[in-house]
PDB file of C-alpha atoms and ligand atoms in Angstrom:
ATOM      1  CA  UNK A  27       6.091   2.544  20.740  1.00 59.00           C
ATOM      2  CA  UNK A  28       4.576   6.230  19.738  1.00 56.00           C
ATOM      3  CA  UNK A  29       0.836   6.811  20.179  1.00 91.00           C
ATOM      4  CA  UNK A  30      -1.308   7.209  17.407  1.00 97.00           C
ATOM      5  CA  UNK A  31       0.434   7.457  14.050  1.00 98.00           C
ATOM      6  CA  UNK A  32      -0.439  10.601  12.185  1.00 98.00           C
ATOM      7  CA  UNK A  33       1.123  12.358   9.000  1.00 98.00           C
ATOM      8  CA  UNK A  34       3.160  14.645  10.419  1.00 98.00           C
ATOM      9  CA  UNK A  35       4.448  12.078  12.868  1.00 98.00           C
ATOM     10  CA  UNK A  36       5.172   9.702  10.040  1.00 98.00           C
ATOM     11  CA  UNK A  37       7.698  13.366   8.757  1.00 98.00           C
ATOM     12  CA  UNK A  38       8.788  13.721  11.840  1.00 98.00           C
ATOM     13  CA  UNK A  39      10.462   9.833  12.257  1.00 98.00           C
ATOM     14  CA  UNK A  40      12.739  10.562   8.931  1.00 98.00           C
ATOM     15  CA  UNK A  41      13.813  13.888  10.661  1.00 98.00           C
ATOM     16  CA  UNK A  42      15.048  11.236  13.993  1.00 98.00           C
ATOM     17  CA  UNK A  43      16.259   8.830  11.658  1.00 98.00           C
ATOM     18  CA  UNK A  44      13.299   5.955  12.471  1.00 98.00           C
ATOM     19  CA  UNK A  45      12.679   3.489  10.062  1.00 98.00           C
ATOM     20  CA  UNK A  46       8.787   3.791   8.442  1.00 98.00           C
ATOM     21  CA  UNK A  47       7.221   0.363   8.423  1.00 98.00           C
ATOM     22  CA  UNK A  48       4.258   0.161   6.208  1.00 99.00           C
ATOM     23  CA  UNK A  49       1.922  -2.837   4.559  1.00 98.00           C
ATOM     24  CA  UNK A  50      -0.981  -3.098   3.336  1.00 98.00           C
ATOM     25  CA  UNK A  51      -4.172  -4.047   4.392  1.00 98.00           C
ATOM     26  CA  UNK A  52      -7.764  -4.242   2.885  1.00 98.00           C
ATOM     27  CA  UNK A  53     -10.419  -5.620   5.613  1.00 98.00           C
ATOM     28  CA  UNK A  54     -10.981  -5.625   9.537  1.00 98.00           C
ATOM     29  CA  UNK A  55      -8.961  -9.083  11.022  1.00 98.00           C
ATOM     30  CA  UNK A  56      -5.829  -8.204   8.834  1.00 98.00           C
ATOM     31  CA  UNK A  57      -5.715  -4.528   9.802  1.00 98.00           C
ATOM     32  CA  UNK A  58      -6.267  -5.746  13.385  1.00 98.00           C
ATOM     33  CA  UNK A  59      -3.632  -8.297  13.389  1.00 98.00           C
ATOM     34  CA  UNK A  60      -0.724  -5.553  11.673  1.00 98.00           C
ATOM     35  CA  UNK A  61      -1.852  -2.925  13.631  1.00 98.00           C
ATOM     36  CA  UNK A  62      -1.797  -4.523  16.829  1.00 98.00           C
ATOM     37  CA  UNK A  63       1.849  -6.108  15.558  1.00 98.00           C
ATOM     38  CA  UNK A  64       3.261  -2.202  15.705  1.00 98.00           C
ATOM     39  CA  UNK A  65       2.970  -1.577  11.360  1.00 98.00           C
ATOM     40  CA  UNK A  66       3.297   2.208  11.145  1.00 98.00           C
ATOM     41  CA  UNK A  67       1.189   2.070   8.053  1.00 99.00           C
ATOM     42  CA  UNK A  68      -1.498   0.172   6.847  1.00 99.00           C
ATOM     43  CA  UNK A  69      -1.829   0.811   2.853  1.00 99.00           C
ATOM     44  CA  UNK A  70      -5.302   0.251   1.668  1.00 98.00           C
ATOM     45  CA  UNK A  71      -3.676  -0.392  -1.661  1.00 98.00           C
ATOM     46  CA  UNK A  72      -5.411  -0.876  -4.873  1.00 98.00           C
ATOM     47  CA  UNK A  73      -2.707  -4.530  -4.966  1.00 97.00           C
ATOM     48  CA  UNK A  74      -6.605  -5.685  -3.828  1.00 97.00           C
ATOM     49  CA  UNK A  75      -7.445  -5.841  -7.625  1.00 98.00           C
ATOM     50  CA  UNK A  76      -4.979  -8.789  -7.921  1.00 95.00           C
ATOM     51  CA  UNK A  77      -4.852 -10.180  -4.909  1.00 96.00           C
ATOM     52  CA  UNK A  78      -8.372  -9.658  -3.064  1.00 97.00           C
ATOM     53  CA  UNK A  79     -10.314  -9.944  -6.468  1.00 97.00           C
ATOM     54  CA  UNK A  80      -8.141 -12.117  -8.641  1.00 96.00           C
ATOM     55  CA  UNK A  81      -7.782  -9.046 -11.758  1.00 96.00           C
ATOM     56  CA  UNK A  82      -4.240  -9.324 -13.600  1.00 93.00           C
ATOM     57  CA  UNK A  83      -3.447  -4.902 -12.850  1.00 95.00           C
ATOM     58  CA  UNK A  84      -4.757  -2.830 -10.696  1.00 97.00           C
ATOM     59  CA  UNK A  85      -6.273  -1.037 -13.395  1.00 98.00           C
ATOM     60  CA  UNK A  86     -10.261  -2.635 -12.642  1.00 97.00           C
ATOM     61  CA  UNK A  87     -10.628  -1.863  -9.259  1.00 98.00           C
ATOM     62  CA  UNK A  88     -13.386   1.461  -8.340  1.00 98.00           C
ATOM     63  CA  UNK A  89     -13.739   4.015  -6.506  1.00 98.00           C
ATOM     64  CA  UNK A  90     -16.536   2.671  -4.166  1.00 98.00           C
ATOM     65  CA  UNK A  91     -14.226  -0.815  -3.587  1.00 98.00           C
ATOM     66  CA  UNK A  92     -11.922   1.125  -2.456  1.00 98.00           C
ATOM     67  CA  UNK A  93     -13.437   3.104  -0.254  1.00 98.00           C
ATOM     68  CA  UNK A  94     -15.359   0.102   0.846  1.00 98.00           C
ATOM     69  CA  UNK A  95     -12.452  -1.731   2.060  1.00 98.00           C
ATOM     70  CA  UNK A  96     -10.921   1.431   3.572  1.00 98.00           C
ATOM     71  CA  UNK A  97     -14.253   1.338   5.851  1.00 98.00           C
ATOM     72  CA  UNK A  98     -13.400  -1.988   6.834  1.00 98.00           C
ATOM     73  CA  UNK A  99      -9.501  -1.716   7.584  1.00 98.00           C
ATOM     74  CA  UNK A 100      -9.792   1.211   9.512  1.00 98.00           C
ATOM     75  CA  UNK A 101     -12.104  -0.457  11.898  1.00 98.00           C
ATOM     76  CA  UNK A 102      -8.807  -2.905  12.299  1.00 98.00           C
ATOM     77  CA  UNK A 103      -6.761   0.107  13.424  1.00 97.00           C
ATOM     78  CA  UNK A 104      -5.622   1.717  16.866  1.00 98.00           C
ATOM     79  CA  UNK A 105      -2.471   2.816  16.231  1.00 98.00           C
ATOM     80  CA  UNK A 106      -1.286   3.104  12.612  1.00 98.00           C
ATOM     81  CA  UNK A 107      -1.898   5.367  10.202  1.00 98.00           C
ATOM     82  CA  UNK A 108      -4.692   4.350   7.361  1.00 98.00           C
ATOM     83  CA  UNK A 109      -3.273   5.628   3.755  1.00 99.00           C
ATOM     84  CA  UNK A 110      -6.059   4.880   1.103  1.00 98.00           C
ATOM     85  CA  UNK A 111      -4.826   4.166  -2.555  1.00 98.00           C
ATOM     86  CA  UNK A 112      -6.685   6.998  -5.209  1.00 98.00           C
ATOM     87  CA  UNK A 113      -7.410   4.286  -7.802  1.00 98.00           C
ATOM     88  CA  UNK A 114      -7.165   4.312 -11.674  1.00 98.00           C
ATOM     89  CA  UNK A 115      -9.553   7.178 -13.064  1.00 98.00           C
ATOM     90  CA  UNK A 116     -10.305   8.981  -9.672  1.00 98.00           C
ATOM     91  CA  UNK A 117      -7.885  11.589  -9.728  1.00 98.00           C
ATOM     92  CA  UNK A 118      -6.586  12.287 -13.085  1.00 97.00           C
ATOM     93  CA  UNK A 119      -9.834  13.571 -14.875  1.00 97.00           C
ATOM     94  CA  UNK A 120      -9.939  16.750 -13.334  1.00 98.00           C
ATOM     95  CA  UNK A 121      -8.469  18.433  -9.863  1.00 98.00           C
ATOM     96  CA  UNK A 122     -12.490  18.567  -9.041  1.00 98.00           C
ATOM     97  CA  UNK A 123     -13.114  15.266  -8.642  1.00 98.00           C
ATOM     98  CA  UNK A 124      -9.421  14.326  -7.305  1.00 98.00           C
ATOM     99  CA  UNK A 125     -10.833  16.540  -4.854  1.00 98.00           C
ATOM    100  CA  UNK A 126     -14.007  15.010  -4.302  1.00 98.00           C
ATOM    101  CA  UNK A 127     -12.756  11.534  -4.299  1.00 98.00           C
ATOM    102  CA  UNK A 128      -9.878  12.156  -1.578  1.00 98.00           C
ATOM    103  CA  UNK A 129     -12.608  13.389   0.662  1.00 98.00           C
ATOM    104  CA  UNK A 130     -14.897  10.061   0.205  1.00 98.00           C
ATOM    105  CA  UNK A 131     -11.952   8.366   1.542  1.00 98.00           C
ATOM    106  CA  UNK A 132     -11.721   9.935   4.729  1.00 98.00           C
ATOM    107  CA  UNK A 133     -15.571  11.257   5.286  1.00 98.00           C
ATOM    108  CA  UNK A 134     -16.888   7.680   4.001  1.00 98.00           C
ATOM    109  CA  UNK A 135     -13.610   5.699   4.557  1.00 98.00           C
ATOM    110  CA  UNK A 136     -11.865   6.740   7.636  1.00 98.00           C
ATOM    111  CA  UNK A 137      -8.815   7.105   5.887  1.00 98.00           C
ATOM    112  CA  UNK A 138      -6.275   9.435   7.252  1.00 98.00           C
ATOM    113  CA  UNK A 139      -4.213  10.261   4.428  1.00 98.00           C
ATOM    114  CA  UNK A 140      -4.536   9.254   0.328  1.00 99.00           C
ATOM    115  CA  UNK A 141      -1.870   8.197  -1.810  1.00 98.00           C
ATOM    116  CA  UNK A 142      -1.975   9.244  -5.779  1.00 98.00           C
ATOM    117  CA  UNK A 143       0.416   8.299  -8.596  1.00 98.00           C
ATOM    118  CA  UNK A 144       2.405   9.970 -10.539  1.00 98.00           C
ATOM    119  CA  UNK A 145       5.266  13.093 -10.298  1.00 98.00           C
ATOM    120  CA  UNK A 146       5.103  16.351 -12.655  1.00 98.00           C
ATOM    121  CA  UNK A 147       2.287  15.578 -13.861  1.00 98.00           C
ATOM    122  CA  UNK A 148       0.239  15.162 -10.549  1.00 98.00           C
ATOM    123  CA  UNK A 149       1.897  18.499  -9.302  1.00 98.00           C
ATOM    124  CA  UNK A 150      -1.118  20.675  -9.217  1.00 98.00           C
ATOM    125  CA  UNK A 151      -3.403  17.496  -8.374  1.00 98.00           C
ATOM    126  CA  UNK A 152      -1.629  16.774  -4.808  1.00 98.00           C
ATOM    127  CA  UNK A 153      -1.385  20.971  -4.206  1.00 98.00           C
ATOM    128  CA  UNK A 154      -4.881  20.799  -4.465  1.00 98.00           C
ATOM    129  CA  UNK A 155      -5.834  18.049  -2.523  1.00 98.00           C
ATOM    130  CA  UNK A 156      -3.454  18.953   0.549  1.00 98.00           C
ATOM    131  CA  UNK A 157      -4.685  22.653  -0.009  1.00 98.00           C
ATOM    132  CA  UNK A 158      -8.287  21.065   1.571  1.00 98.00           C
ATOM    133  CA  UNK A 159      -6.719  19.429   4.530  1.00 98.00           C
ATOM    134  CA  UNK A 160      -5.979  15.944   2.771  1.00 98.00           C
ATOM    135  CA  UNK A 161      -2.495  14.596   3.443  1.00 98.00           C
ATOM    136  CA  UNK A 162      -1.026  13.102   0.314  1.00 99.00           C
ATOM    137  CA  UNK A 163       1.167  10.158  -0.193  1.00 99.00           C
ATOM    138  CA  UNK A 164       3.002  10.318  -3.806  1.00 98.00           C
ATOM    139  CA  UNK A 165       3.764   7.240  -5.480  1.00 98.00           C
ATOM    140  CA  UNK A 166       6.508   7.227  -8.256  1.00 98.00           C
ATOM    141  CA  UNK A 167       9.132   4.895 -10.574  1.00 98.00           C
ATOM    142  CA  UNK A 168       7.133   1.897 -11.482  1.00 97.00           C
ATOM    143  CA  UNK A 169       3.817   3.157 -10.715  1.00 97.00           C
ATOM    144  CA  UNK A 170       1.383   0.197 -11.776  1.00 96.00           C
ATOM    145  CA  UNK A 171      -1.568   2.358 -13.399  1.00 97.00           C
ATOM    146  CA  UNK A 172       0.733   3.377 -15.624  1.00 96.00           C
ATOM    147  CA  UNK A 173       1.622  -0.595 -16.633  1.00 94.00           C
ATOM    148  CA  UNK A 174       0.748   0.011 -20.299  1.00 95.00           C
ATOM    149  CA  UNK A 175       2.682   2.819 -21.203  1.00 94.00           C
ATOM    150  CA  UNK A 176       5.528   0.966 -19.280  1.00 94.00           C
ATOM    151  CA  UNK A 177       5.401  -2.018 -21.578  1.00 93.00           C
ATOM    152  CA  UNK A 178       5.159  -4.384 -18.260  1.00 91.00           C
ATOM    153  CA  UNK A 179       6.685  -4.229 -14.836  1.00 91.00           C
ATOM    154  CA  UNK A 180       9.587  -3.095 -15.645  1.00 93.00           C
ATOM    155  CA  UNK A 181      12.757  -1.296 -13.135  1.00 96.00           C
ATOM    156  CA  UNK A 182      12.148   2.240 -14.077  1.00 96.00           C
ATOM    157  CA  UNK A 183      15.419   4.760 -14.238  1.00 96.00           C
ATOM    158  CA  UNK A 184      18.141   2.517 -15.301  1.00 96.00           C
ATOM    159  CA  UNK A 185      19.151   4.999 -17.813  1.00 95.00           C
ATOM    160  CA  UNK A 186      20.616   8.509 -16.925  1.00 94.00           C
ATOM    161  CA  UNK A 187      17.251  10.592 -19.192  1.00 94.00           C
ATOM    162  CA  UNK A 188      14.535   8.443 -17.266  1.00 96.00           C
ATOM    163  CA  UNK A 189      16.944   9.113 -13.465  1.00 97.00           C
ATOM    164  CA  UNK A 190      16.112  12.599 -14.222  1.00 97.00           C
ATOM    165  CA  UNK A 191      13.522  12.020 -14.880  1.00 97.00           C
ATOM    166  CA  UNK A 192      12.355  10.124 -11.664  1.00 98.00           C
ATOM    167  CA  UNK A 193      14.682  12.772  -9.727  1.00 98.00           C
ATOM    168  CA  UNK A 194      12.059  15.716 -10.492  1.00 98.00           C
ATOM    169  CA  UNK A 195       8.724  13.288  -9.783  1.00 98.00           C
ATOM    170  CA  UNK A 196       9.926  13.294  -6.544  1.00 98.00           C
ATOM    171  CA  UNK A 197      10.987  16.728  -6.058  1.00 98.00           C
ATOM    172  CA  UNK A 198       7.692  18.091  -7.481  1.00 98.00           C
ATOM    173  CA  UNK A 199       6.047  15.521  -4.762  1.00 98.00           C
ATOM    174  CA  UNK A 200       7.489  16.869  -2.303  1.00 98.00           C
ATOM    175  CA  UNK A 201       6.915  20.535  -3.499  1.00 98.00           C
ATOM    176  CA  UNK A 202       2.939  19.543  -4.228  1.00 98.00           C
ATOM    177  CA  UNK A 203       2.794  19.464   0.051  1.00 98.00           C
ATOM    178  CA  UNK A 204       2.964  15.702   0.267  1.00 98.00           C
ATOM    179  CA  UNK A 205       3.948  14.224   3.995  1.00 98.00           C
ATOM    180  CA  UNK A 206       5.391  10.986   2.248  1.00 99.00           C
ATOM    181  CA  UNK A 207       6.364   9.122  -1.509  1.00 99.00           C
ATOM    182  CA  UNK A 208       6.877   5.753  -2.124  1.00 98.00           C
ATOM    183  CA  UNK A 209       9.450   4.611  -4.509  1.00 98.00           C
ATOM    184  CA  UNK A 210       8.574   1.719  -6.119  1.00 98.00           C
ATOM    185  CA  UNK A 211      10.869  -0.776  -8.606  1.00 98.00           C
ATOM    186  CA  UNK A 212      13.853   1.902  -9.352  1.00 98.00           C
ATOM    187  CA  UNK A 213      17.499   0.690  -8.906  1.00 98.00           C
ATOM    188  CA  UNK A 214      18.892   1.413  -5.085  1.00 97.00           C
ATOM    189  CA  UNK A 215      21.313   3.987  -5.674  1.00 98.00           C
ATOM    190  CA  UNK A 216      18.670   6.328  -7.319  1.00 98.00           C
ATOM    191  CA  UNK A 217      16.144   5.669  -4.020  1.00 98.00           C
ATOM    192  CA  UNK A 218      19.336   6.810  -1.945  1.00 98.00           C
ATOM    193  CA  UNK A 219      20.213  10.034  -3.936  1.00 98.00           C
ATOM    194  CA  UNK A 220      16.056  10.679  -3.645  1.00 98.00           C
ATOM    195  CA  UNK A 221      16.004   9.862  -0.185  1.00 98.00           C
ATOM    196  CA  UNK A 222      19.000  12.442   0.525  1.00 98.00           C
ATOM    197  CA  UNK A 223      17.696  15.201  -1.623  1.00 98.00           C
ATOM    198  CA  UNK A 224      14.221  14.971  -0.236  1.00 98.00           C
ATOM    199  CA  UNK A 225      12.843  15.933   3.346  1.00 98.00           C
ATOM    200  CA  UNK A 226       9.631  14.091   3.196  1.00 98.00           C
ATOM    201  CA  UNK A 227      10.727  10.339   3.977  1.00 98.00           C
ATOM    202  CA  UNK A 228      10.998   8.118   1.213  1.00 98.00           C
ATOM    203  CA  UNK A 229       8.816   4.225   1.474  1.00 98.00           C
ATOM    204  CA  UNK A 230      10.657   1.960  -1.070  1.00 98.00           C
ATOM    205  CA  UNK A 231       9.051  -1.599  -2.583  1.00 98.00           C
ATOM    206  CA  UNK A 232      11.836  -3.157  -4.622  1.00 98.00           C
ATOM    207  CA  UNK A 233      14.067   0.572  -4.229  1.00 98.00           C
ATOM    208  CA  UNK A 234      16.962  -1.005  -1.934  1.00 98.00           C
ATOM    209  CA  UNK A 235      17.782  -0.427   1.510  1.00 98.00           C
ATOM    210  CA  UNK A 236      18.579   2.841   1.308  1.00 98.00           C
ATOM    211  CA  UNK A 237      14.719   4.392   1.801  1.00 98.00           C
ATOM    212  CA  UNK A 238      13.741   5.986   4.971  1.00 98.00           C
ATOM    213  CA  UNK A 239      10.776   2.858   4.870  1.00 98.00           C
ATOM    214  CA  UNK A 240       9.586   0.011   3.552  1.00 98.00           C
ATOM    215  CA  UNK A 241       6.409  -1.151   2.100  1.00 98.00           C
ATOM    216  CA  UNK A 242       5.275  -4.270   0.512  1.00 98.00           C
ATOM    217  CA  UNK A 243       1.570  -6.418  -0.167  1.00 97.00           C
ATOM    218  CA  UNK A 244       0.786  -8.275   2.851  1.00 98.00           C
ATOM    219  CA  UNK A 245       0.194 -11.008   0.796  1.00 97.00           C
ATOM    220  CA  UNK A 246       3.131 -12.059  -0.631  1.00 96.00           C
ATOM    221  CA  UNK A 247       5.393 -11.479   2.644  1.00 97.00           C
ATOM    222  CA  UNK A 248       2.810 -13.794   4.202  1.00 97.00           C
ATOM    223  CA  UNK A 249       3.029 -16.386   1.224  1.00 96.00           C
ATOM    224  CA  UNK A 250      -0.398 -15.786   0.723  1.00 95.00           C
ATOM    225  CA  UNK A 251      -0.015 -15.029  -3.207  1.00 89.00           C
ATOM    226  CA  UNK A 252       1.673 -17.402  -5.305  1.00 80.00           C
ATOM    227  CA  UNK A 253       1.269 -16.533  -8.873  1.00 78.00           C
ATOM    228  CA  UNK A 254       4.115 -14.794  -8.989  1.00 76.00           C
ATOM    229  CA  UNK A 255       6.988 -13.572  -6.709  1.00 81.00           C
ATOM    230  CA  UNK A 256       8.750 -10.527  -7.959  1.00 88.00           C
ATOM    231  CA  UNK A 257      12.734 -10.335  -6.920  1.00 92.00           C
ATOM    232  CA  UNK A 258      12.286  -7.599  -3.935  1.00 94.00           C
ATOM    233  CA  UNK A 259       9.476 -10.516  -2.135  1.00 95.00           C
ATOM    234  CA  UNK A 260      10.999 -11.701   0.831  1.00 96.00           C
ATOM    235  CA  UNK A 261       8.468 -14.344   1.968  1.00 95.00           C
ATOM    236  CA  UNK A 262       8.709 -13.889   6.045  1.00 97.00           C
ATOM    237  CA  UNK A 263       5.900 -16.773   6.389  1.00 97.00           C
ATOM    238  CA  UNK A 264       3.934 -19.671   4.416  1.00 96.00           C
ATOM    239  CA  UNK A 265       0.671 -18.872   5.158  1.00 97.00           C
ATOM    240  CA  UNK A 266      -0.484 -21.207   2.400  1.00 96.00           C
ATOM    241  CA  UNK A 267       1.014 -24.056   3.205  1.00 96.00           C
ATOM    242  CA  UNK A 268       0.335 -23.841   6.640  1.00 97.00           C
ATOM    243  CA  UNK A 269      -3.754 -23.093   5.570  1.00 98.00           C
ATOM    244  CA  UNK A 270      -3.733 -26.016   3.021  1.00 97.00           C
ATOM    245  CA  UNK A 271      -2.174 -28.266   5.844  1.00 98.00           C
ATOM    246  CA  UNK A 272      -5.255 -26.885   8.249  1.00 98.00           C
ATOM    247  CA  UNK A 273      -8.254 -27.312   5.783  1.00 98.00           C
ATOM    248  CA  UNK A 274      -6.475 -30.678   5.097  1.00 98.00           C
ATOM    249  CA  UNK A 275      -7.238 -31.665   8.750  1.00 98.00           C
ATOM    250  CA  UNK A 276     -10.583 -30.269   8.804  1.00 98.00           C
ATOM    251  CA  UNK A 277     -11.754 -32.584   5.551  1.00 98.00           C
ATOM    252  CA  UNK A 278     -10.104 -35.682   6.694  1.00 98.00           C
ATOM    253  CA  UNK A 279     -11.718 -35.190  10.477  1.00 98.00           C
ATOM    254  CA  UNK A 280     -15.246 -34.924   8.838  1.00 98.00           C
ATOM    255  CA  UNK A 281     -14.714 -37.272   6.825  1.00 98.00           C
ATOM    256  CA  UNK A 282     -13.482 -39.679   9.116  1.00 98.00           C
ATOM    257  CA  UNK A 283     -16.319 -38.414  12.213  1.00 98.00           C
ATOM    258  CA  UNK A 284     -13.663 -37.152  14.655  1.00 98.00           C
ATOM    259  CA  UNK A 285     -14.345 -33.579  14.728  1.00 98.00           C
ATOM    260  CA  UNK A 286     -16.451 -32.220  15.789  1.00 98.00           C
ATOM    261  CA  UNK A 287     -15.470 -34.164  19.396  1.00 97.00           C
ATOM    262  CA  UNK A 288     -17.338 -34.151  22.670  1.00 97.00           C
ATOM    263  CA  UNK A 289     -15.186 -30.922  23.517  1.00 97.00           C
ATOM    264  CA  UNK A 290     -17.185 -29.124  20.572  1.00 97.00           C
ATOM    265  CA  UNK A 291     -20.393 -30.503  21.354  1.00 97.00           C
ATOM    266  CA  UNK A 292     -23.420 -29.138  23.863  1.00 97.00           C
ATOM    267  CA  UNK A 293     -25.203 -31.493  25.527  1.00 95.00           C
TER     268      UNK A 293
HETATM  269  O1  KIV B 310      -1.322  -0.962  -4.228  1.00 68.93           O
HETATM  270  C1  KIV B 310      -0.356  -1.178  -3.500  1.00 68.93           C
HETATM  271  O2  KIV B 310      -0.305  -2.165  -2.767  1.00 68.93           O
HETATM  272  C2  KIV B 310       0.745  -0.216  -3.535  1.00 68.93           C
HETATM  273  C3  KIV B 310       1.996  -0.574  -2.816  1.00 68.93           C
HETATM  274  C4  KIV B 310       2.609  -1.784  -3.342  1.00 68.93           C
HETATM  275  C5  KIV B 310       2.942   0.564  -2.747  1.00 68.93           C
HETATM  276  O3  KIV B 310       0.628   0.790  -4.137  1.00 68.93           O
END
């Protein structure tokens, strides 16, 4: 395995044809356990709104949470690389404070890299963040801040206007300096023509096979988060099962006065 991920590294794997594996992570033991697993990525992504603090979007979560839990995932991480998600409000208002902001994540965060949403219309946004040393991560199709001009999570660019569309988000990404752009909920065969017109790699959640990497919230791979499963899920554990069976044991051992045993005991 590589040494220490960085941005250009994380270029450099599309260019040998490596497969980007990212997830996300938002405190110290998970970052610790997917790091030391060999993740290439760990996303600090603002997901945490739903499923660290129980909000229905992304849309509530701040600044200062989000820098906050940076702090504590990057203390989880040797090898990969720590991307922190610009939430809702912090970039858009004005390129000074998208500015501002990115640097809080990595002078007060330890972030290595941001990620912002949105194509066109972030263009000058991402220029000027990577102008001040800030790697950017762009994040286009079904971007969730954008959830209420969507209508709902909807598959973005099924028709040929809004694949256009999508097509010159991503070029203007890549154009804006960023290292990396995850495609998120757009039909397969658009990620592949993006991922073959662009040279920054491409990290898909729910965009098909074809990406150069894939991302997706730690919590519902792990079975972690039930309340709902969207289609491109693929549960690879049952954490939840497995931790109701556990505190199961625990009560019924109280209850019953066999733990704690002699074994747990000092005398
Ligand atoms: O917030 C997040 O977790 C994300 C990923 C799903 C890409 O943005």
């Amino acid at each position: 395995m590589a040494d220490k991920v960085t941005a250009p590294e994380i270029r450099r794997m599309k260019q040998r044809g490596e497969k980007i594996t990212a997830l996300t992570a938002y405190d110290y033991s998970f970052a610790r356990i997917l790091d030391h697993a060999g993740v290439d990525i760990l996303l600090v992504g603002d997901s945490l709104a739903s499923v660290i603090q129980g909000h229905e979007s992304t849309l509530p979560v701040t600044l200062d949470e989000m820098i906050y839990h940076t702090r504590l995932v990057a203390r989880g991480r040797k090898r990969a690389l720590v991307v922190a998600d610009m939430p809702f409000l912090s970039y858009q208002i004005s390129i000074e404070e998208a500015k501002r902001n990115a640097g809080r994540f990595l002078s007060e965060g330890a972030a290595e890299a941001v990620k912002v949403e949105g194509g066109v219309a972030m263009r000058e946004t991402i220029e000027a963040i990577v102008r001040i040393g800030i790697p950017v991560m762009g994040h286009i199709g079904l971007t969730p801040q954008s959830i209420h001009r969507f209508g709902g999570y909807k598959v973005q660019g099924k028709e040929k206007d809004e694949k256009e569309k999508i097509v010159q988000d991503a070029l203007a990404v890549e154009e804006a300096g960023a290292f990396s752009i995850v495609l998120e909920g757009i039909p397969l065969d658009l990620a592949q023509e993006i991922t073959l017109r662009l040279t920054i790699p491409t990290i898909g959640i729910g965009a098909g096979v074809h990406c150069d990497g894939q991302v997706l919230v730690v919590h519902d791979m792990l079975g972690l988060f039930d309340m709902y499963t969207p289609k491109f899920v693929k549960r690879y554990a049952d954490l939840s099962a497995v931790m109701t069976e556990a505190v199961q044991r625990y009560i019924k051992e109280v209850r019953e006065g066999s733990f704690p045993g002699d074994e747990h005991s000092f005398h």
